[in-house]
Amino acid sequence: MTTLSIAFFDAKPYDREFFNRTNADGYGFDIRYFETRLTPDSAALAIGCDAVCVFVNDSVNADVIGSLSKLGVKLIALRCAGYNNVDLSAAYRTINVVRVPEYSPFAVAEHAVALILSLNRKTHKAYARTRDGNFSIGGLMGFDMAGKTAGVIGSGRIGRIAAKILRGFEMNVLIFDPLPNPAFASETGVRYASLDEIYAQSDIISLHCPLNRDTYHLINAGSIAKMKDGVMIINTGRGGLIDAKALIDALKTSKIGAAGLDVYEEESEYFFEDFSTQVLEDDVLARLLTFSNVLLTSHQGFFTREALTNIAKTTLDSVRAFVSGAALKNEICYRCGDGVCRKKKSGRCF
Ligand code: NAI
């Protein structure tokens, strides 16, 4: 029997470490690692491979899917939860697409809370000061989170954990989701509210919804105008949830008091790479980095040992299921676009 080959794009040393270790544990696939991202130009590297494995900033558009299909690739395995970078309609009936719907929702929720705590108590600034022998505390004042209101947008796996952690700080937590989970609300004391109520009441707003047509630039000049003065915005979802220019305008007027961003709409140009010796050409990103009340991390919310272990295992399990013709439980529904189609609970909605 020939070994199934996987073209693995945007491979980093930590990817190799976790995938090689998992693959050696009874899978035995031929994994061909490529440092380059998947693009229309690099798709040809998948020649001879049955599957490709991609991450958040690989481009899986109609062009790429067409090229992969011509090369005989039959499976696209996303080693991430979000799939906004995939043209699902182009993949329909051509290539199966699977993802890792859950690897460690704790990792991302905890990172969101890390951003909140750092921005509130300014530990990132205190660290730089004390390292420089400056032990003054002027300008580092924060606020008690207890008794304040947090708005969580998206009550899926990550949003629910973030909400629970924030409840642990004795915050009032308002949550919005088009598909509310009343049992979760009654168990945790979180309250479902409209977006407008969240904007009007929240001292901190944390985004945990997917990027789609409804949520693109959810945070824009109009929604920001409805928020409390000095609100803190946290985005560990996807960059496109925020209109970054509107965010900058609101930071300049102090309408927004702080922003913690693990994602950025144009991140694919920069994130995961070292540009420290080069000039940033992206003026919006460069401007964001000038604000002392903006804490930007480079899409590292997922980056824990537990998450990488689960990502490797779930991805290789999906490839194994594909090879054996078993049901692909992590296949993305092409029609409704949902990772786990809610109409049928799993699999496709048609
Ligand atoms: P999930 O699928 O469990 O939950 C998403 C929730 O958002 C669902 O309850 C859904 O009903 C809700 N939703 C859909 N449309 C909405 C809208 N218009 N407004 C508000 N809520 C809406 O997904 P999970 O695992 O909680 O992940 C959330 C997002 O976090 C992912 O879509 C992904 O973009 C991002 N993510 C970021 C990572 C990072 O490293 N920074 C890692 C993993 C995920």
mmCIF file of C-alpha atoms and ligand atoms in Angstrom:
data_model
loop_
_atom_site.group_PDB
_atom_site.id
_atom_site.type_symbol
_atom_site.label_atom_id
_atom_site.label_comp_id
_atom_site.label_asym_id
_atom_site.label_seq_id
_atom_site.Cartn_x
_atom_site.Cartn_y
_atom_site.Cartn_z
ATOM 1 C CA MET A 1 0.000 0.000 0.000
ATOM 2 C CA THR A 2 1.380 3.433 -0.889
ATOM 3 C CA THR A 3 1.699 5.951 1.902
ATOM 4 C CA LEU A 4 -0.586 8.965 1.721
ATOM 5 C CA SER A 5 1.356 12.176 1.131
ATOM 6 C CA ILE A 6 0.493 15.501 2.706
ATOM 7 C CA ALA A 7 1.863 18.833 1.436
ATOM 8 C CA PHE A 8 2.196 20.902 4.600
ATOM 9 C CA PHE A 9 2.277 24.659 3.898
ATOM 10 C CA ASP A 10 3.469 27.533 6.080
ATOM 11 C CA ALA A 11 5.416 25.025 8.187
ATOM 12 C CA LYS A 12 7.173 26.390 11.252
ATOM 13 C CA PRO A 13 9.640 24.476 13.453
ATOM 14 C CA TYR A 14 6.969 24.005 16.145
ATOM 15 C CA ASP A 15 4.562 22.552 13.536
ATOM 16 C CA ARG A 16 7.172 20.009 12.473
ATOM 17 C CA GLU A 17 7.913 19.096 16.065
ATOM 18 C CA PHE A 18 4.287 18.393 17.001
ATOM 19 C CA PHE A 19 3.212 16.829 13.691
ATOM 20 C CA ASN A 20 6.296 14.606 13.439
ATOM 21 C CA ARG A 21 5.834 13.391 16.996
ATOM 22 C CA THR A 22 2.137 12.630 16.411
ATOM 23 C CA ASN A 23 2.721 11.125 12.962
ATOM 24 C CA ALA A 24 5.303 8.743 14.434
ATOM 25 C CA ASP A 25 2.677 7.575 16.883
ATOM 26 C CA GLY A 26 0.913 5.183 14.514
ATOM 27 C CA TYR A 27 -0.081 7.329 11.516
ATOM 28 C CA GLY A 28 2.970 7.058 9.268
ATOM 29 C CA PHE A 29 1.956 9.594 6.598
ATOM 30 C CA ASP A 30 4.509 11.094 4.215
ATOM 31 C CA ILE A 31 4.433 14.729 5.353
ATOM 32 C CA ARG A 32 6.275 17.154 3.043
ATOM 33 C CA TYR A 33 6.886 20.409 4.855
ATOM 34 C CA PHE A 34 7.042 23.696 2.935
ATOM 35 C CA GLU A 35 7.924 26.973 4.638
ATOM 36 C CA THR A 36 6.084 28.945 1.995
ATOM 37 C CA ARG A 37 2.404 29.723 2.340
ATOM 38 C CA LEU A 38 -0.133 28.197 0.015
ATOM 39 C CA THR A 39 -0.817 30.704 -2.769
ATOM 40 C CA PRO A 40 -1.739 30.376 -6.452
ATOM 41 C CA ASP A 41 2.029 30.332 -7.156
ATOM 42 C CA SER A 42 3.039 27.765 -4.552
ATOM 43 C CA ALA A 43 0.100 25.367 -5.065
ATOM 44 C CA ALA A 44 2.213 23.400 -7.578
ATOM 45 C CA LEU A 45 4.371 22.165 -4.674
ATOM 46 C CA ALA A 46 1.516 19.815 -3.799
ATOM 47 C CA ILE A 47 2.287 17.698 -6.856
ATOM 48 C CA GLY A 48 2.068 14.020 -5.982
ATOM 49 C CA CYS A 49 0.245 14.735 -2.726
ATOM 50 C CA ASP A 50 -3.240 13.522 -1.821
ATOM 51 C CA ALA A 51 -3.836 16.142 0.831
ATOM 52 C CA VAL A 52 -2.658 19.609 1.779
ATOM 53 C CA CYS A 53 -2.432 20.922 5.317
ATOM 54 C CA VAL A 54 -2.856 24.682 5.728
ATOM 55 C CA PHE A 55 -3.113 27.350 8.402
ATOM 56 C CA VAL A 56 -4.918 30.656 8.935
ATOM 57 C CA ASN A 57 -2.996 32.785 6.476
ATOM 58 C CA ASP A 58 -2.734 30.326 3.609
ATOM 59 C CA SER A 59 -4.864 31.390 0.714
ATOM 60 C CA VAL A 60 -7.380 28.725 -0.261
ATOM 61 C CA ASN A 61 -9.251 30.660 -2.930
ATOM 62 C CA ALA A 62 -10.898 29.388 -6.129
ATOM 63 C CA ASP A 63 -7.608 29.658 -8.077
ATOM 64 C CA VAL A 64 -5.718 27.574 -5.567
ATOM 65 C CA ILE A 65 -8.506 25.012 -5.273
ATOM 66 C CA GLY A 66 -8.580 24.696 -9.061
ATOM 67 C CA SER A 67 -4.806 24.087 -9.161
ATOM 68 C CA LEU A 68 -4.887 21.594 -6.293
ATOM 69 C CA SER A 69 -7.733 19.703 -7.911
ATOM 70 C CA LYS A 70 -5.800 19.433 -11.195
ATOM 71 C CA LEU A 71 -2.848 18.035 -9.242
ATOM 72 C CA GLY A 72 -5.110 15.325 -7.786
ATOM 73 C CA VAL A 73 -5.330 16.713 -4.245
ATOM 74 C CA LYS A 74 -8.497 15.392 -2.631
ATOM 75 C CA LEU A 75 -8.393 16.781 0.885
ATOM 76 C CA ILE A 76 -7.646 20.184 2.373
ATOM 77 C CA ALA A 77 -6.951 19.859 6.088
ATOM 78 C CA LEU A 78 -7.020 23.145 7.964
ATOM 79 C CA ARG A 79 -4.981 22.931 11.147
ATOM 80 C CA CYS A 80 -7.097 25.681 12.691
ATOM 81 C CA ALA A 81 -10.717 26.361 13.635
ATOM 82 C CA GLY A 82 -11.532 29.420 11.488
ATOM 83 C CA TYR A 83 -12.037 28.818 7.759
ATOM 84 C CA ASN A 84 -12.679 32.325 6.404
ATOM 85 C CA ASN A 85 -9.631 31.884 4.126
ATOM 86 C CA VAL A 86 -11.303 29.030 2.215
ATOM 87 C CA ASP A 87 -13.637 29.453 -0.767
ATOM 88 C CA LEU A 88 -16.041 26.699 0.252
ATOM 89 C CA SER A 89 -18.233 27.041 -2.820
ATOM 90 C CA ALA A 90 -15.178 26.505 -5.054
ATOM 91 C CA ALA A 91 -14.288 23.405 -3.036
ATOM 92 C CA TYR A 92 -17.830 21.999 -3.208
ATOM 93 C CA ARG A 93 -17.863 18.615 -4.953
ATOM 94 C CA THR A 94 -14.162 19.019 -5.810
ATOM 95 C CA ILE A 95 -12.128 18.732 -2.644
ATOM 96 C CA ASN A 96 -13.157 17.807 0.892
ATOM 97 C CA VAL A 97 -12.262 20.405 3.495
ATOM 98 C CA VAL A 98 -11.770 19.532 7.146
ATOM 99 C CA ARG A 99 -10.730 21.688 10.059
ATOM 100 C CA VAL A 100 -9.915 21.368 13.737
ATOM 101 C CA PRO A 101 -13.065 22.763 15.311
ATOM 102 C CA GLU A 102 -11.785 22.514 18.845
ATOM 103 C CA TYR A 103 -8.219 22.127 20.019
ATOM 104 C CA SER A 104 -8.039 24.245 23.089
ATOM 105 C CA PRO A 105 -10.696 26.866 23.522
ATOM 106 C CA PHE A 106 -8.986 27.537 26.856
ATOM 107 C CA ALA A 107 -5.824 28.661 25.047
ATOM 108 C CA VAL A 108 -7.603 31.445 23.153
ATOM 109 C CA ALA A 109 -9.944 32.489 25.964
ATOM 110 C CA GLU A 110 -7.034 32.669 28.409
ATOM 111 C CA HIS A 111 -5.046 34.749 25.927
ATOM 112 C CA ALA A 112 -7.964 37.176 25.583
ATOM 113 C CA VAL A 113 -8.011 37.550 29.356
ATOM 114 C CA ALA A 114 -4.207 37.971 29.400
ATOM 115 C CA LEU A 115 -4.628 40.918 27.020
ATOM 116 C CA ILE A 116 -7.356 42.394 29.224
ATOM 117 C CA LEU A 117 -5.255 42.103 32.384
ATOM 118 C CA SER A 118 -2.117 43.498 30.754
ATOM 119 C CA LEU A 119 -3.958 46.465 29.257
ATOM 120 C CA ASN A 120 -5.827 47.188 32.460
ATOM 121 C CA ARG A 121 -2.890 46.921 34.880
ATOM 122 C CA LYS A 122 -0.276 47.891 32.250
ATOM 123 C CA THR A 123 2.080 45.078 33.166
ATOM 124 C CA HIS A 124 3.675 45.290 29.703
ATOM 125 C CA LYS A 125 4.722 48.852 30.487
ATOM 126 C CA ALA A 126 5.717 48.092 34.076
ATOM 127 C CA TYR A 127 7.990 45.320 32.806
ATOM 128 C CA ALA A 128 9.846 47.731 30.509
ATOM 129 C CA ARG A 129 10.078 50.377 33.236
ATOM 130 C CA THR A 130 11.503 48.210 36.003
ATOM 131 C CA ARG A 131 13.961 46.571 33.592
ATOM 132 C CA ASP A 132 15.187 50.094 32.922
ATOM 133 C CA GLY A 133 15.548 50.890 36.632
ATOM 134 C CA ASN A 134 12.413 53.059 36.574
ATOM 135 C CA PHE A 135 10.305 52.157 39.610
ATOM 136 C CA SER A 136 7.722 54.927 39.294
ATOM 137 C CA ILE A 137 4.094 53.912 38.916
ATOM 138 C CA GLY A 138 2.620 57.104 37.458
ATOM 139 C CA GLY A 139 0.459 56.351 34.442
ATOM 140 C CA LEU A 140 0.052 52.690 35.333
ATOM 141 C CA MET A 141 -3.266 53.006 37.178
ATOM 142 C CA GLY A 142 -5.903 50.448 36.249
ATOM 143 C CA PHE A 143 -9.433 49.679 37.400
ATOM 144 C CA ASP A 144 -11.048 46.938 39.491
ATOM 145 C CA MET A 145 -12.679 44.515 37.115
ATOM 146 C CA ALA A 146 -15.106 43.339 39.799
ATOM 147 C CA GLY A 147 -18.440 45.034 39.309
ATOM 148 C CA LYS A 148 -17.631 46.260 35.781
ATOM 149 C CA THR A 149 -19.420 44.957 32.686
ATOM 150 C CA ALA A 150 -17.852 42.800 30.002
ATOM 151 C CA GLY A 151 -19.546 42.202 26.670
ATOM 152 C CA VAL A 152 -18.701 38.938 24.950
ATOM 153 C CA ILE A 153 -19.675 38.625 21.288
ATOM 154 C CA GLY A 154 -20.047 34.979 20.300
ATOM 155 C CA SER A 155 -20.986 32.325 22.861
ATOM 156 C CA GLY A 156 -19.273 29.385 21.191
ATOM 157 C CA ARG A 157 -16.534 27.312 22.736
ATOM 158 C CA ILE A 158 -14.079 30.169 23.268
ATOM 159 C CA GLY A 159 -16.604 32.878 24.129
ATOM 160 C CA ARG A 160 -18.214 30.709 26.813
ATOM 161 C CA ILE A 161 -14.872 30.060 28.506
ATOM 162 C CA ALA A 162 -13.890 33.733 28.316
ATOM 163 C CA ALA A 163 -17.262 34.644 29.822
ATOM 164 C CA LYS A 164 -16.794 32.152 32.672
ATOM 165 C CA ILE A 165 -13.315 33.471 33.457
ATOM 166 C CA LEU A 166 -14.638 37.035 33.500
ATOM 167 C CA ARG A 167 -17.467 35.953 35.813
ATOM 168 C CA GLY A 168 -14.679 34.648 38.054
ATOM 169 C CA PHE A 169 -13.483 38.250 38.341
ATOM 170 C CA GLU A 170 -17.001 39.090 39.551
ATOM 171 C CA MET A 171 -17.746 41.048 36.392
ATOM 172 C CA ASN A 172 -21.259 41.381 34.996
ATOM 173 C CA VAL A 173 -21.103 39.570 31.679
ATOM 174 C CA LEU A 174 -23.415 40.352 28.755
ATOM 175 C CA ILE A 175 -23.186 38.048 25.797
ATOM 176 C CA PHE A 176 -24.508 38.123 22.231
ATOM 177 C CA ASP A 177 -24.952 35.203 19.874
ATOM 178 C CA PRO A 178 -27.555 34.698 17.127
ATOM 179 C CA LEU A 179 -27.915 31.191 18.568
ATOM 180 C CA PRO A 180 -28.112 31.775 22.319
ATOM 181 C CA ASN A 181 -27.413 29.039 24.837
ATOM 182 C CA PRO A 182 -29.900 29.656 27.687
ATOM 183 C CA ALA A 183 -28.581 26.737 29.769
ATOM 184 C CA PHE A 184 -25.099 28.282 29.746
ATOM 185 C CA ALA A 185 -26.533 31.633 30.791
ATOM 186 C CA SER A 186 -28.458 30.218 33.726
ATOM 187 C CA GLU A 187 -25.511 28.075 34.879
ATOM 188 C CA THR A 188 -23.027 30.954 34.838
ATOM 189 C CA GLY A 189 -25.044 34.078 35.556
ATOM 190 C CA VAL A 190 -24.123 35.501 32.168
ATOM 191 C CA ARG A 191 -26.967 37.392 30.462
ATOM 192 C CA TYR A 192 -27.760 37.358 26.743
ATOM 193 C CA ALA A 193 -28.220 40.879 25.392
ATOM 194 C CA SER A 194 -28.498 42.670 22.057
ATOM 195 C CA LEU A 195 -25.371 44.071 20.438
ATOM 196 C CA ASP A 196 -26.660 47.592 21.104
ATOM 197 C CA GLU A 197 -27.027 46.849 24.809
ATOM 198 C CA ILE A 198 -23.543 45.361 24.881
ATOM 199 C CA TYR A 199 -22.132 48.454 23.177
ATOM 200 C CA ALA A 200 -23.951 50.795 25.579
ATOM 201 C CA GLN A 201 -23.114 48.944 28.817
ATOM 202 C CA SER A 202 -19.716 47.304 28.443
ATOM 203 C CA ASP A 203 -16.422 48.472 29.879
ATOM 204 C CA ILE A 204 -14.646 45.673 28.012
ATOM 205 C CA ILE A 205 -15.818 44.039 24.768
ATOM 206 C CA SER A 206 -14.246 40.771 23.641
ATOM 207 C CA LEU A 207 -14.868 39.303 20.184
ATOM 208 C CA HIS A 208 -15.297 35.529 19.878
ATOM 209 C CA CYS A 209 -17.453 35.149 16.766
ATOM 210 C CA PRO A 210 -16.380 33.859 13.355
ATOM 211 C CA LEU A 211 -15.594 36.219 10.501
ATOM 212 C CA ASN A 212 -18.371 36.011 7.938
ATOM 213 C CA ARG A 213 -20.632 38.308 5.911
ATOM 214 C CA ASP A 214 -22.573 39.306 9.030
ATOM 215 C CA THR A 215 -19.558 40.015 11.213
ATOM 216 C CA TYR A 216 -17.165 41.698 8.737
ATOM 217 C CA HIS A 217 -16.210 45.073 10.302
ATOM 218 C CA LEU A 218 -18.691 44.504 13.127
ATOM 219 C CA ILE A 219 -16.615 47.026 15.046
ATOM 220 C CA ASN A 220 -16.817 50.117 12.864
ATOM 221 C CA ALA A 221 -17.347 53.865 13.295
ATOM 222 C CA GLY A 222 -21.103 53.320 13.806
ATOM 223 C CA SER A 223 -20.835 50.610 16.448
ATOM 224 C CA ILE A 224 -17.960 52.396 18.198
ATOM 225 C CA ALA A 225 -20.130 55.528 18.497
ATOM 226 C CA LYS A 226 -22.628 53.468 20.517
ATOM 227 C CA MET A 227 -19.970 52.339 23.025
ATOM 228 C CA LYS A 228 -19.016 53.763 26.393
ATOM 229 C CA ASP A 229 -16.192 56.280 26.389
ATOM 230 C CA GLY A 230 -12.893 54.576 27.196
ATOM 231 C CA VAL A 231 -14.112 51.050 26.381
ATOM 232 C CA MET A 232 -11.488 48.325 25.998
ATOM 233 C CA ILE A 233 -11.787 46.202 22.829
ATOM 234 C CA ILE A 234 -10.258 42.734 22.669
ATOM 235 C CA ASN A 235 -10.063 40.800 19.417
ATOM 236 C CA THR A 236 -8.771 37.244 19.380
ATOM 237 C CA GLY A 237 -11.305 36.261 16.682
ATOM 238 C CA ARG A 238 -10.311 37.433 13.224
ATOM 239 C CA GLY A 239 -8.833 40.747 12.090
ATOM 240 C CA GLY A 240 -11.703 41.468 9.699
ATOM 241 C CA LEU A 241 -14.115 41.790 12.619
ATOM 242 C CA ILE A 242 -12.697 45.282 13.189
ATOM 243 C CA ASP A 243 -12.400 48.205 10.792
ATOM 244 C CA ALA A 244 -8.851 49.068 11.874
ATOM 245 C CA LYS A 245 -9.033 52.641 10.521
ATOM 246 C CA ALA A 246 -12.159 53.321 12.604
ATOM 247 C CA LEU A 247 -10.360 51.800 15.592
ATOM 248 C CA ILE A 248 -7.419 54.152 15.090
ATOM 249 C CA ASP A 249 -9.743 57.176 14.867
ATOM 250 C CA ALA A 250 -11.429 56.132 18.106
ATOM 251 C CA LEU A 251 -8.088 55.538 19.848
ATOM 252 C CA LYS A 252 -6.980 59.029 18.812
ATOM 253 C CA THR A 253 -10.018 60.609 20.473
ATOM 254 C CA SER A 254 -9.821 58.232 23.490
ATOM 255 C CA LYS A 255 -13.334 56.960 22.665
ATOM 256 C CA ILE A 256 -11.624 53.595 22.810
ATOM 257 C CA GLY A 257 -9.456 53.423 25.908
ATOM 258 C CA ALA A 258 -7.425 50.352 24.997
ATOM 259 C CA ALA A 259 -7.258 47.604 22.386
ATOM 260 C CA GLY A 260 -5.862 44.103 22.678
ATOM 261 C CA LEU A 261 -5.456 42.573 19.247
ATOM 262 C CA ASP A 262 -4.261 39.058 18.555
ATOM 263 C CA VAL A 263 -5.440 39.333 14.964
ATOM 264 C CA TYR A 264 -5.333 42.019 12.278
ATOM 265 C CA GLU A 265 -7.156 42.156 8.971
ATOM 266 C CA GLU A 266 -3.979 42.337 6.874
ATOM 267 C CA GLU A 267 -1.979 40.063 9.170
ATOM 268 C CA SER A 268 -1.093 37.571 6.469
ATOM 269 C CA GLU A 269 1.604 39.968 5.242
ATOM 270 C CA TYR A 270 3.397 40.032 8.580
ATOM 271 C CA PHE A 271 2.221 37.694 11.322
ATOM 272 C CA PHE A 272 4.382 34.693 12.233
ATOM 273 C CA GLU A 273 7.417 36.265 10.532
ATOM 274 C CA ASP A 274 10.320 38.406 11.798
ATOM 275 C CA PHE A 275 10.260 41.908 10.299
ATOM 276 C CA SER A 276 12.319 43.478 13.073
ATOM 277 C CA THR A 277 15.077 44.590 10.705
ATOM 278 C CA GLN A 278 12.735 45.900 8.032
ATOM 279 C CA VAL A 279 10.469 48.875 7.553
ATOM 280 C CA LEU A 280 6.755 48.208 8.067
ATOM 281 C CA GLU A 281 4.995 49.211 4.882
ATOM 282 C CA ASP A 282 1.524 48.770 6.313
ATOM 283 C CA ASP A 283 0.632 52.250 7.621
ATOM 284 C CA VAL A 284 -2.399 51.045 9.554
ATOM 285 C CA LEU A 285 -0.427 48.378 11.390
ATOM 286 C CA ALA A 286 2.425 50.831 11.991
ATOM 287 C CA ARG A 287 -0.011 53.408 13.415
ATOM 288 C CA LEU A 288 -1.634 50.823 15.693
ATOM 289 C CA LEU A 289 1.805 49.975 17.079
ATOM 290 C CA THR A 290 2.412 53.592 18.075
ATOM 291 C CA PHE A 291 -0.373 53.605 20.676
ATOM 292 C CA SER A 292 0.789 52.760 24.183
ATOM 293 C CA ASN A 293 -2.724 51.505 24.965
ATOM 294 C CA VAL A 294 -2.694 48.983 22.120
ATOM 295 C CA LEU A 295 -1.298 45.553 22.859
ATOM 296 C CA LEU A 296 -0.802 43.577 19.688
ATOM 297 C CA THR A 297 0.166 39.918 19.635
ATOM 298 C CA SER A 298 0.871 37.988 16.490
ATOM 299 C CA HIS A 299 -2.026 35.490 16.366
ATOM 300 C CA GLN A 300 -0.669 33.466 19.260
ATOM 301 C CA GLY A 301 -3.958 32.824 21.052
ATOM 302 C CA PHE A 302 -3.899 29.174 19.996
ATOM 303 C CA PHE A 303 -0.237 28.704 20.870
ATOM 304 C CA THR A 304 -0.104 26.318 23.814
ATOM 305 C CA ARG A 305 1.413 22.836 24.075
ATOM 306 C CA GLU A 306 -2.024 21.329 24.617
ATOM 307 C CA ALA A 307 -3.484 23.053 21.566
ATOM 308 C CA LEU A 308 -0.637 22.016 19.235
ATOM 309 C CA THR A 309 -0.902 18.413 20.417
ATOM 310 C CA ASN A 310 -4.649 18.382 19.756
ATOM 311 C CA ILE A 311 -4.260 20.133 16.394
ATOM 312 C CA ALA A 312 -1.776 17.519 15.155
ATOM 313 C CA LYS A 313 -3.865 14.598 16.381
ATOM 314 C CA THR A 314 -7.211 15.871 15.067
ATOM 315 C CA THR A 315 -5.701 16.756 11.680
ATOM 316 C CA LEU A 316 -4.031 13.363 11.231
ATOM 317 C CA ASP A 317 -7.203 11.600 12.464
ATOM 318 C CA SER A 318 -9.153 13.423 9.739
ATOM 319 C CA VAL A 319 -6.613 12.347 7.107
ATOM 320 C CA ARG A 320 -6.815 8.765 8.361
ATOM 321 C CA ALA A 321 -10.636 8.842 8.250
ATOM 322 C CA PHE A 322 -10.439 10.207 4.715
ATOM 323 C CA VAL A 323 -8.079 7.416 3.601
ATOM 324 C CA SER A 324 -10.287 4.725 5.101
ATOM 325 C CA GLY A 325 -13.479 6.213 3.641
ATOM 326 C CA ALA A 326 -14.926 6.821 7.112
ATOM 327 C CA ALA A 327 -17.230 9.777 7.821
ATOM 328 C CA LEU A 328 -15.332 13.050 8.111
ATOM 329 C CA LYS A 329 -16.686 14.430 11.340
ATOM 330 C CA ASN A 330 -14.710 17.636 11.017
ATOM 331 C CA GLU A 331 -15.701 18.334 7.431
ATOM 332 C CA ILE A 332 -16.961 21.863 6.804
ATOM 333 C CA CYS A 333 -20.473 22.070 5.429
ATOM 334 C CA TYR A 334 -20.230 23.722 2.018
ATOM 335 C CA ARG A 335 -23.763 24.959 1.964
ATOM 336 C CA CYS A 336 -24.237 26.658 5.307
ATOM 337 C CA GLY A 337 -20.523 27.239 5.816
ATOM 338 C CA ASP A 338 -20.785 26.126 9.395
ATOM 339 C CA GLY A 339 -18.028 23.977 10.759
ATOM 340 C CA VAL A 340 -20.502 21.675 12.396
ATOM 341 C CA CYS A 341 -23.721 22.086 10.502
ATOM 342 C CA ARG A 342 -26.414 22.884 13.033
ATOM 343 C CA LYS A 343 -29.242 21.604 10.865
ATOM 344 C CA LYS A 344 -27.921 18.062 10.986
ATOM 345 C CA LYS A 345 -25.780 18.495 14.095
ATOM 346 C CA SER A 346 -22.812 17.132 12.185
ATOM 347 C CA GLY A 347 -21.788 16.692 8.596
ATOM 348 C CA ARG A 348 -23.600 18.529 5.837
ATOM 349 C CA CYS A 349 -26.928 20.295 6.000
ATOM 350 C CA PHE A 350 -28.203 18.723 2.778
HETATM 351 P P1 NAI B 1 -17.465 28.354 17.756
HETATM 352 O O1 NAI B 1 -17.941 27.935 16.400
HETATM 353 O O2 NAI B 1 -17.495 27.378 18.881
HETATM 354 O O3 NAI B 1 -18.310 29.633 18.240
HETATM 355 C C1 NAI B 1 -18.576 30.737 17.435
HETATM 356 C C2 NAI B 1 -19.874 31.336 17.966
HETATM 357 O O4 NAI B 1 -20.087 32.547 17.263
HETATM 358 C C3 NAI B 1 -21.090 30.431 17.707
HETATM 359 O O5 NAI B 1 -21.815 30.248 18.908
HETATM 360 C C4 NAI B 1 -21.885 31.205 16.680
HETATM 361 O O6 NAI B 1 -23.300 31.028 16.829
HETATM 362 C C5 NAI B 1 -21.474 32.631 17.014
HETATM 363 N N1 NAI B 1 -21.767 33.571 15.962
HETATM 364 C C6 NAI B 1 -21.976 33.324 14.628
HETATM 365 N N2 NAI B 1 -22.290 34.471 14.008
HETATM 366 C C7 NAI B 1 -22.273 35.439 14.958
HETATM 367 C C8 NAI B 1 -22.554 36.832 14.937
HETATM 368 N N3 NAI B 1 -22.949 37.446 13.823
HETATM 369 N N4 NAI B 1 -22.443 37.518 16.095
HETATM 370 C C9 NAI B 1 -22.098 36.899 17.239
HETATM 371 N N5 NAI B 1 -21.851 35.586 17.328
HETATM 372 C C10 NAI B 1 -21.939 34.870 16.193
HETATM 373 O O7 NAI B 1 -16.019 28.949 17.541
HETATM 374 P P2 NAI B 1 -14.862 29.137 18.609
HETATM 375 O O8 NAI B 1 -14.056 27.891 18.707
HETATM 376 O O9 NAI B 1 -15.442 29.706 19.851
HETATM 377 O O10 NAI B 1 -13.949 30.220 17.887
HETATM 378 C C11 NAI B 1 -14.403 31.544 17.689
HETATM 379 C C12 NAI B 1 -13.478 32.238 16.721
HETATM 380 O O11 NAI B 1 -12.206 32.408 17.338
HETATM 381 C C13 NAI B 1 -13.174 31.411 15.427
HETATM 382 O O12 NAI B 1 -14.159 31.646 14.435
HETATM 383 C C14 NAI B 1 -11.834 31.935 15.035
HETATM 384 O O13 NAI B 1 -12.023 32.983 14.115
HETATM 385 C C15 NAI B 1 -11.230 32.485 16.320
HETATM 386 N N6 NAI B 1 -10.039 31.736 16.746
HETATM 387 C C16 NAI B 1 -8.900 32.426 16.996
HETATM 388 C C17 NAI B 1 -7.751 31.779 17.409
HETATM 389 C C18 NAI B 1 -6.493 32.509 17.745
HETATM 390 O O14 NAI B 1 -5.419 31.893 17.825
HETATM 391 N N7 NAI B 1 -6.526 33.811 17.966
HETATM 392 C C19 NAI B 1 -7.729 30.320 17.518
HETATM 393 C C20 NAI B 1 -9.012 29.684 17.301
HETATM 394 C C21 NAI B 1 -10.113 30.382 16.902
#
